[in-house]
CSV table of C-alpha atoms in Angstrom, one decimal:
chain,number,residue,atom,x,y,z
A,1335,LEU,CA,72.4,-88.2,-33.6
A,1336,LEU,CA,69.8,-85.9,-32.5
A,1337,PHE,CA,66.0,-86.5,-33.2
A,1338,ALA,CA,63.7,-83.6,-33.8
A,1339,PHE,CA,59.9,-83.6,-34.0
A,1340,CYS,CA,58.5,-83.1,-37.6
A,1341,ALA,CA,55.6,-80.4,-38.1
A,1342,SER,CA,53.0,-82.9,-38.9
A,1343,LEU,CA,51.3,-85.7,-36.9
A,1344,LEU,CA,50.1,-89.0,-38.5
A,1345,LEU,CA,47.0,-90.7,-37.7
A,1346,ARG,CA,47.3,-94.5,-37.3
A,1347,ASP,CA,44.5,-96.9,-36.0
A,1348,SER,CA,42.9,-94.1,-34.2
A,1349,CYS,CA,46.3,-93.1,-32.5
A,1350,VAL,CA,48.2,-90.0,-33.3
A,1351,VAL,CA,51.7,-91.0,-34.1
A,1352,CYS,CA,54.5,-88.3,-34.3
A,1353,ALA,CA,57.3,-88.8,-36.6
A,1354,LEU,CA,60.9,-88.2,-35.8
A,1355,THR,CA,63.7,-86.9,-38.3
A,1356,VAL,CA,67.2,-87.3,-37.8
A,1357,THR,CA,69.3,-84.1,-37.5
A,1358,ASP,CA,72.9,-83.2,-36.9
A,1359,THR,CA,72.1,-79.8,-35.2
A,1360,PRO,CA,70.3,-79.0,-31.8
A,1361,PRO,CA,67.0,-77.8,-32.1
A,1362,LEU,CA,66.4,-74.0,-32.3
A,1363,LEU,CA,64.6,-73.0,-28.8
A,1364,ASP,CA,63.8,-69.9,-27.1
A,1365,VAL,CA,66.5,-70.2,-24.3
A,1366,PRO,CA,68.7,-67.8,-22.2
A,1367,THR,CA,71.6,-66.4,-24.4
A,1368,TYR,CA,75.0,-66.1,-22.9
A,1369,SER,CA,78.3,-64.3,-23.8
A,1370,LEU,CA,81.5,-65.0,-22.1
A,1371,ALA,CA,84.0,-62.3,-21.6
A,1372,THR,CA,87.6,-63.3,-21.1
A,1373,LYS,CA,90.9,-61.6,-20.8
A,1374,ASP,CA,94.7,-62.6,-21.5
A,1375,GLY,CA,96.9,-59.7,-21.1
A,1376,THR,CA,95.5,-56.7,-22.5
A,1377,THR,CA,93.0,-58.2,-24.9
A,1378,THR,CA,89.3,-59.0,-24.0
A,1379,GLY,CA,87.6,-61.8,-25.9
A,1380,MET,CA,83.7,-61.6,-26.1
A,1381,ASN,CA,81.8,-64.6,-27.8
A,1382,ILE,CA,78.3,-66.2,-27.6
A,1383,LEU,CA,78.3,-69.1,-25.3
A,1384,THR,CA,75.8,-71.9,-26.6
A,1385,TYR,CA,76.0,-74.1,-23.6
A,1386,ALA,CA,75.9,-72.9,-20.0
A,1387,THR,CA,74.0,-74.2,-17.1
A,1388,PRO,CA,74.2,-74.4,-13.2
A,1389,VAL,CA,74.9,-77.6,-11.9
A,1390,SER,CA,75.4,-77.1,-8.2
A,1391,VAL,CA,74.5,-74.6,-5.5
A,1392,ARG,CA,76.1,-75.9,-2.4
A,1393,PRO,CA,78.8,-75.6,-0.8
A,1394,ASP,CA,79.6,-73.5,-3.9
A,1395,ARG,CA,77.8,-72.5,-7.0
A,1396,ILE,CA,79.0,-74.3,-9.9
A,1397,TRP,CA,78.2,-73.7,-13.6
A,1398,SER,CA,79.1,-76.0,-16.6
A,1399,ILE,CA,80.2,-74.0,-19.7
A,1400,GLY,CA,80.9,-75.3,-23.4
A,1401,LEU,CA,84.0,-73.5,-24.8
A,1402,TYR,CA,84.0,-73.8,-28.8
A,1403,LYS,CA,87.4,-74.9,-29.6
A,1404,GLY,CA,89.7,-72.6,-31.9
A,1405,THR,CA,88.2,-69.2,-30.5
A,1406,VAL,CA,90.0,-66.4,-28.9
A,1407,SER,CA,87.7,-67.0,-25.8
A,1408,HIS,CA,88.4,-70.6,-25.3
A,1409,GLU,CA,92.2,-69.9,-25.5
A,1410,GLN,CA,92.0,-67.0,-23.1
A,1411,PHE,CA,89.9,-69.1,-20.6
A,1412,SER,CA,92.2,-72.1,-21.1
A,1413,LYS,CA,95.0,-69.8,-20.1
A,1414,THR,CA,93.4,-67.9,-17.1
A,1415,GLY,CA,90.8,-70.0,-16.0
A,1416,ARG,CA,88.8,-67.1,-15.6
A,1417,GLY,CA,85.8,-65.3,-17.2
A,1418,VAL,CA,82.5,-63.3,-16.8
A,1419,LEU,CA,79.2,-65.0,-18.0
A,1420,GLN,CA,76.7,-62.4,-19.2
A,1421,MET,CA,73.1,-63.2,-19.6
A,1422,LEU,CA,72.0,-61.1,-22.6
A,1423,LYS,CA,68.5,-59.5,-22.9
A,1424,PRO,CA,66.3,-59.2,-25.7
A,1425,GLN,CA,67.8,-55.9,-26.9
A,1426,HIS,CA,71.1,-57.7,-27.4
A,1427,ALA,CA,69.8,-59.9,-30.0
A,1428,THR,CA,71.3,-57.7,-32.8
A,1429,LEU,CA,75.0,-58.7,-31.0
A,1430,VAL,CA,74.5,-62.4,-31.3
A,1431,SER,CA,75.7,-63.1,-35.1
A,1432,LEU,CA,78.6,-60.6,-34.2
A,1433,LEU,CA,79.7,-62.3,-31.1
A,1434,GLY,CA,79.1,-65.7,-32.3
A,1435,GLY,CA,79.7,-65.8,-35.8
A,1436,SER,CA,82.7,-63.8,-36.3
A,1437,SER,CA,86.3,-64.2,-34.7
A,1438,GLY,CA,88.1,-61.5,-32.7
A,1439,ARG,CA,91.1,-62.5,-34.8
A,1440,ASP,CA,89.5,-60.9,-37.9
A,1441,ILE,CA,87.3,-58.1,-36.5
A,1442,ASP,CA,87.4,-55.6,-33.6
A,1443,LYS,CA,84.2,-56.8,-31.8
A,1444,ARG,CA,84.6,-53.8,-29.2
A,1445,LYS,CA,84.3,-51.4,-32.0
A,1446,GLU,CA,81.4,-53.3,-34.0
A,1447,CYS,CA,79.5,-53.5,-30.6
A,1448,ALA,CA,79.9,-49.8,-30.0
A,1449,LYS,CA,78.5,-49.0,-33.6
A,1450,LEU,CA,75.4,-51.1,-32.6
A,1451,GLY,CA,74.8,-49.0,-29.5
A,1452,PHE,CA,76.6,-51.4,-26.9
A,1453,PRO,CA,79.9,-49.8,-26.1
A,1454,TRP,CA,81.9,-52.3,-23.6
A,1455,MET,CA,82.3,-51.1,-19.9
A,1456,LYS,CA,85.0,-51.6,-17.6
A,1457,HIS,CA,84.6,-54.1,-14.9
A,1458,HIS,CA,86.7,-54.6,-11.8
A,1459,ASP,CA,86.6,-58.2,-10.7
A,1460,ALA,CA,85.7,-59.5,-7.1
A,1461,ASP,CA,89.2,-59.6,-6.0
A,1462,GLY,CA,89.9,-55.9,-7.0
A,1463,ASP,CA,92.3,-56.7,-9.4
A,1464,ASN,CA,92.4,-53.7,-11.6
A,1465,GLU,CA,95.4,-54.8,-13.8
A,1466,GLU,CA,93.1,-57.7,-15.2
A,1467,MET,CA,90.0,-55.5,-15.7
A,1468,LEU,CA,87.6,-56.9,-18.2
A,1469,GLU,CA,85.2,-55.0,-20.4
A,1470,LEU,CA,81.8,-56.3,-20.5
A,1471,LEU,CA,78.5,-55.7,-22.4
A,1472,PRO,CA,76.3,-53.1,-20.8
A,1473,ASP,CA,72.6,-53.8,-19.4
A,1474,CYS,CA,72.8,-57.6,-19.1
A,1475,ALA,CA,70.4,-59.4,-17.1
A,1476,TYR,CA,73.1,-60.5,-14.9
A,1477,TYR,CA,77.0,-61.3,-14.6
A,1478,LEU,CA,78.5,-64.3,-13.1
A,1479,GLU,CA,82.4,-64.3,-12.4
A,1480,LEU,CA,83.5,-67.7,-13.3
A,1481,SER,CA,86.8,-69.4,-12.0
A,1482,LEU,CA,87.6,-72.9,-13.5
A,1483,VAL,CA,87.6,-75.8,-11.3
A,1484,GLY,CA,89.7,-78.7,-12.4
A,1485,LEU,CA,90.5,-79.4,-15.9
A,1486,LEU,CA,88.9,-78.8,-19.1
A,1487,VAL,CA,87.1,-81.8,-20.6
A,1488,ASP,CA,87.3,-82.6,-24.2
A,1489,CYS,CA,83.8,-83.2,-25.6
A,1490,GLY,CA,84.6,-82.9,-29.4
A,1491,SER,CA,83.8,-79.4,-31.1
A,1492,HIS,CA,83.8,-78.0,-27.4
A,1493,ASP,CA,85.6,-78.1,-24.1
A,1494,VAL,CA,83.5,-78.3,-20.9
A,1495,ALA,CA,84.6,-76.2,-18.0
A,1496,LEU,CA,83.1,-76.6,-14.5
A,1497,CYS,CA,83.2,-73.2,-13.0
A,1498,LYS,CA,82.9,-71.7,-9.5
A,1499,VAL,CA,80.9,-68.6,-9.4
A,1500,LYS,CA,82.5,-65.8,-7.2
């Protein structure tokens, strides 16, 4: 269980005491927001990645990402071990509910992103493999090509992947 600070402070014996409340969800914080682009065959998957952080810089840059189970992106990354992490900018805010609250099995995310003014762009990977070209969101703060190192770790609702940055 997580604990979150409540809005009020209590005064007890001339000391300020902050009350904690039990919650099942992480607190909503102003943190970087990421999208992960994946591909398996001809279909590009695109979702919001809630958990992503760098964990090492030498000898390789390694990131840890949390992949929500049951999503197209999870399935594609599990098969290929590859993806592109995209750090979104404030102008991408309108995409968060589309990319994170709906499934690519039910809607065409590429088409819906284009309607919102964010047509996907073609990306050639660092290896120059044009057959496996991903489509990415335009104008992200940065793009990191990731490749899986080792195996996915089952963490309940998510699998954790350690990834090398190309």
